Structures are given as C-alpha cells and as structure tokens.
Short mmCIF file of C-alpha atoms and ligand atoms in Angstrom, two decimals:
data_model
loop_
_atom_site.label_atom_id
_atom_site.label_comp_id
_atom_site.label_asym_id
_atom_site.label_seq_id
_atom_site.Cartn_x
_atom_site.Cartn_y
_atom_site.Cartn_z
CA MET A 1 -2.98 -19.97 -7.06
CA ALA A 2 -0.94 -18.56 -4.17
CA ASN A 3 2.82 -18.46 -4.61
CA THR A 4 5.70 -17.06 -2.62
CA THR A 5 8.48 -14.49 -2.70
CA LEU A 6 11.48 -13.81 -0.47
CA MET A 7 11.77 -10.41 1.19
CA MET A 8 14.72 -8.93 3.02
CA ILE A 9 14.42 -5.71 5.01
CA LYS A 10 17.94 -4.42 4.38
CA PRO A 11 20.37 -3.05 7.02
CA ASP A 12 19.55 0.61 6.27
CA ALA A 13 15.83 0.13 6.98
CA VAL A 14 16.54 -1.90 10.13
CA GLU A 15 18.99 0.78 11.37
CA ASN A 16 16.40 3.50 10.66
CA GLY A 17 13.68 1.74 12.67
CA HIS A 18 11.39 0.80 9.77
CA ILE A 19 10.84 -2.93 10.44
CA GLY A 20 7.36 -2.45 11.89
CA ASN A 21 6.18 0.01 9.25
CA ILE A 22 7.40 -2.21 6.41
CA LEU A 23 5.79 -5.39 7.84
CA GLN A 24 2.55 -3.40 8.27
CA LYS A 25 2.58 -2.36 4.60
CA VAL A 26 3.37 -5.91 3.51
CA THR A 27 0.53 -7.55 5.46
CA SER A 28 -1.91 -4.73 4.57
CA ALA A 29 -1.17 -5.46 0.90
CA GLY A 30 -2.44 -9.01 1.39
CA PHE A 31 0.82 -10.93 1.84
CA GLN A 32 0.84 -13.71 4.42
CA ILE A 33 4.04 -14.25 6.41
CA LYS A 34 5.12 -17.89 6.03
CA ALA A 35 8.60 -17.50 7.59
CA LEU A 36 10.27 -14.59 9.43
CA LYS A 37 13.58 -13.87 11.19
CA LEU A 38 16.04 -11.18 12.28
CA THR A 39 19.50 -12.29 11.18
CA GLN A 40 22.82 -10.95 9.85
CA LEU A 41 24.58 -12.02 6.67
CA ALA A 42 28.29 -12.79 6.88
CA LYS A 43 30.27 -11.18 4.04
CA SER A 44 30.45 -14.62 2.38
CA ASP A 45 26.65 -15.00 2.66
CA ALA A 46 26.08 -11.63 0.99
CA GLU A 47 28.55 -12.56 -1.77
CA ARG A 48 26.65 -15.79 -2.37
CA PHE A 49 23.19 -14.21 -2.24
CA TYR A 50 24.12 -11.54 -4.80
CA ALA A 51 26.57 -13.69 -6.84
CA VAL A 52 24.61 -12.83 -10.02
CA HIS A 53 25.98 -9.26 -9.67
CA SER A 54 29.62 -10.28 -9.01
CA GLU A 55 30.92 -8.61 -12.19
CA ARG A 56 29.08 -5.33 -11.56
CA PRO A 57 31.05 -2.30 -10.32
CA PHE A 58 28.76 -1.89 -7.29
CA TYR A 59 29.23 -5.50 -6.06
CA PRO A 60 31.84 -4.80 -3.32
CA GLU A 61 29.73 -1.92 -2.00
CA LEU A 62 26.58 -4.10 -2.12
CA VAL A 63 28.26 -6.95 -0.21
CA ALA A 64 29.63 -4.57 2.45
CA PHE A 65 26.23 -2.91 2.85
CA MET A 66 24.20 -6.13 3.06
CA SER A 67 26.51 -7.61 5.71
CA ARG A 68 27.01 -4.52 7.90
CA GLY A 69 24.11 -5.12 10.28
CA PRO A 70 20.96 -7.12 10.94
CA ILE A 71 18.34 -7.76 8.29
CA VAL A 72 14.84 -9.22 8.42
CA ALA A 73 14.24 -12.16 6.08
CA ALA A 74 10.73 -13.36 5.29
CA VAL A 75 8.87 -15.72 2.99
CA LEU A 76 5.65 -14.08 1.81
CA GLU A 77 2.66 -15.78 0.19
CA LYS A 78 0.05 -14.24 -2.06
CA GLU A 79 -1.44 -14.75 -5.48
CA ASN A 80 1.12 -13.44 -7.99
CA ALA A 81 3.56 -12.84 -5.10
CA VAL A 82 6.76 -12.07 -7.04
CA VAL A 83 5.27 -9.43 -9.35
CA ASP A 84 2.92 -7.93 -6.75
CA PHE A 85 5.72 -7.60 -4.20
CA ARG A 86 8.04 -5.90 -6.69
CA ASN A 87 5.21 -3.47 -7.44
CA LEU A 88 4.77 -2.85 -3.70
CA ILE A 89 8.49 -2.11 -3.17
CA GLY A 90 8.96 0.07 -6.28
CA ALA A 91 11.92 0.74 -8.56
CA THR A 92 15.50 -0.12 -7.50
CA ASN A 93 16.35 3.60 -7.44
CA PRO A 94 14.05 5.33 -4.91
CA VAL A 95 14.12 8.49 -7.03
CA GLU A 96 12.27 6.49 -9.71
CA ALA A 97 10.00 4.58 -7.30
CA ALA A 98 6.26 5.32 -7.45
CA GLU A 99 4.53 7.26 -4.68
CA GLY A 100 3.52 5.07 -1.76
CA THR A 101 5.95 2.26 -2.54
CA ILE A 102 8.21 0.95 0.22
CA ARG A 103 11.37 2.23 -1.49
CA LYS A 104 9.82 5.66 -2.09
CA LEU A 105 8.94 5.85 1.61
CA TYR A 106 12.00 4.27 3.23
CA ALA A 107 14.97 3.93 0.83
CA THR A 108 17.77 6.46 0.91
CA SER A 109 19.67 5.68 -2.33
CA ILE A 110 19.95 3.19 -5.21
CA GLY A 111 22.41 1.17 -3.12
CA GLU A 112 20.69 1.48 0.26
CA ASN A 113 17.17 0.79 -0.91
CA ALA A 114 15.43 -0.65 2.17
CA VAL A 115 14.11 -3.96 0.80
CA HIS A 116 14.83 -6.89 -1.48
CA GLY A 117 12.25 -8.86 -3.44
CA SER A 118 12.81 -12.00 -5.51
CA ASP A 119 12.74 -11.53 -9.29
CA SER A 120 11.22 -14.92 -10.27
CA ASP A 121 9.40 -17.91 -8.77
CA GLU A 122 12.54 -19.99 -9.28
CA ASN A 123 14.74 -17.51 -7.41
CA ALA A 124 12.11 -17.12 -4.69
CA ALA A 125 12.44 -20.84 -3.92
CA ILE A 126 16.26 -20.70 -4.01
CA GLU A 127 16.31 -17.61 -1.75
CA ALA A 128 13.80 -19.09 0.73
CA ALA A 129 16.04 -22.15 1.07
CA PHE A 130 19.05 -19.83 1.51
CA HIS A 131 17.48 -18.26 4.62
CA PHE A 132 15.16 -20.87 6.14
CA ALA A 133 15.10 -24.52 7.13
CA GLY A 134 11.95 -26.44 6.24
CA ARG A 135 10.75 -26.41 9.86
CA GLU A 136 10.92 -22.58 9.90
CA CYS A 137 8.44 -22.26 7.00
CA PHE A 138 4.71 -22.48 7.74
P1 ATP B 201 17.03 -6.51 -5.07
O1 ATP B 201 17.62 -7.66 -5.84
O2 ATP B 201 17.87 -6.11 -3.87
O3 ATP B 201 15.59 -6.73 -4.73
P2 ATP B 201 16.55 -5.09 -7.52
O4 ATP B 201 16.12 -6.42 -8.04
O5 ATP B 201 15.60 -3.96 -7.60
O6 ATP B 201 17.01 -5.21 -5.99
P3 ATP B 201 19.13 -5.51 -8.74
O7 ATP B 201 19.43 -5.05 -10.12
O8 ATP B 201 18.88 -6.97 -8.50
O9 ATP B 201 17.90 -4.63 -8.21
O10 ATP B 201 20.31 -5.00 -7.81
C1 ATP B 201 20.53 -5.60 -6.54
C2 ATP B 201 20.90 -4.54 -5.54
O11 ATP B 201 22.18 -4.01 -5.87
C3 ATP B 201 19.99 -3.32 -5.52
O12 ATP B 201 18.82 -3.49 -4.76
C4 ATP B 201 20.89 -2.29 -4.89
O13 ATP B 201 20.98 -2.49 -3.46
C5 ATP B 201 22.23 -2.64 -5.51
N1 ATP B 201 22.46 -1.85 -6.73
C6 ATP B 201 21.89 -2.04 -7.95
N2 ATP B 201 22.31 -1.13 -8.85
C7 ATP B 201 23.18 -0.32 -8.16
C8 ATP B 201 23.97 0.82 -8.50
N3 ATP B 201 23.95 1.32 -9.75
N4 ATP B 201 24.73 1.38 -7.54
C9 ATP B 201 24.76 0.88 -6.29
N5 ATP B 201 24.05 -0.20 -5.89
C10 ATP B 201 23.26 -0.79 -6.81
MG1 MG B 202 17.30 -8.18 -7.83
#
C-alpha cells in the first residue's frame, strides 16, 4: 500500500542550485509528488518543526540554518515511503552517507545536509499538515 513522507530541500541545497537535481532523483526513484512548494521558515517555525531536538547542543545552529533562506517542501508518495526515502537521502552525516545518495551528492556537512525526510508514518502526517493545507495536497 502506498504511503507518504515529507521532504524538505534545505536552504544549503536551494542556495547551491540543487532543487532540480534533487527532484529528478526523487521522481526517478519512484516517488510521486503529492504537494510541492518553495517557502521560507520563520525562526519560530524552525523551532517548532525541530522541537524534538530542543535540548540538543546543535539546536540553535539548526534553527538558524533552517530559517536562513528558502526551502522546498514536498509530500511524496510511494510504497514504503518513509524508509525508502531515508535510504535515498542517506545518513545524517554526508561523510557516512552511501554512494549515490542525495546527501552524499549534495550535502556539505552534518548540519547542512541538503534534505530532510520524515522518520515515521506518524511524523510524516504531522509534518505534511505543518507545511500544507488540505487543498494543496493531491
Ligand atoms: P532530518 O530530521 O533533517 O531529516 P535526520 O533525521 O537524519 O535529519 P536528526 O537526528 O533528526 O537527523 O537531526 C536533525 C537535523 O539536525 C539533521 O539533519 C542536521 O541538520 C542537524 N544535526 C543533527 N546532528 C547534528 C550535529 N551533531 N551537529 C550539527 N547539526 C546536527
Ligand atoms: Mg530527523
């Protein structure tokens, strides 16, 4: 059964001109785009999105990074979407990411790592609602 995940192309990858290449890899891997937008997170939005990490030492840096410029948000559909998308993007730290993964190709550091992918079906639904109104999802 098809399910969904929430992707963000992070500010570093947008700044570096990788939107098109990343969307190409995503659709080539069999994901269907159900919602898509270029947007920018306010600092308070980034704090809310990554609230689970609020006690971590990198949280202030993460919030500043995620709100510093435009991002692309998308809802993606595929069988096994959450796990398959995390496999497509690779490890959090690009140094550890497998060859051919999006982070291996486009991330610059563990902090500025090009893309986000949901970590569970439950969070995928929460994160889709964070970014999109019902009428923006197809
Ligand atoms: P994401 O949630 O963005 O898809 P992830 O699930 O691979 O990434 P998390 O552990 O959820 O990794 O961390 C969220 C984000 O916080 C990372 O993608 C990265 O941008 C940042 N981050 C994580 N660990 C570090 C670190 N040690 N130093 C700096 N930034 C970090
Ligand atoms: Mg995560």
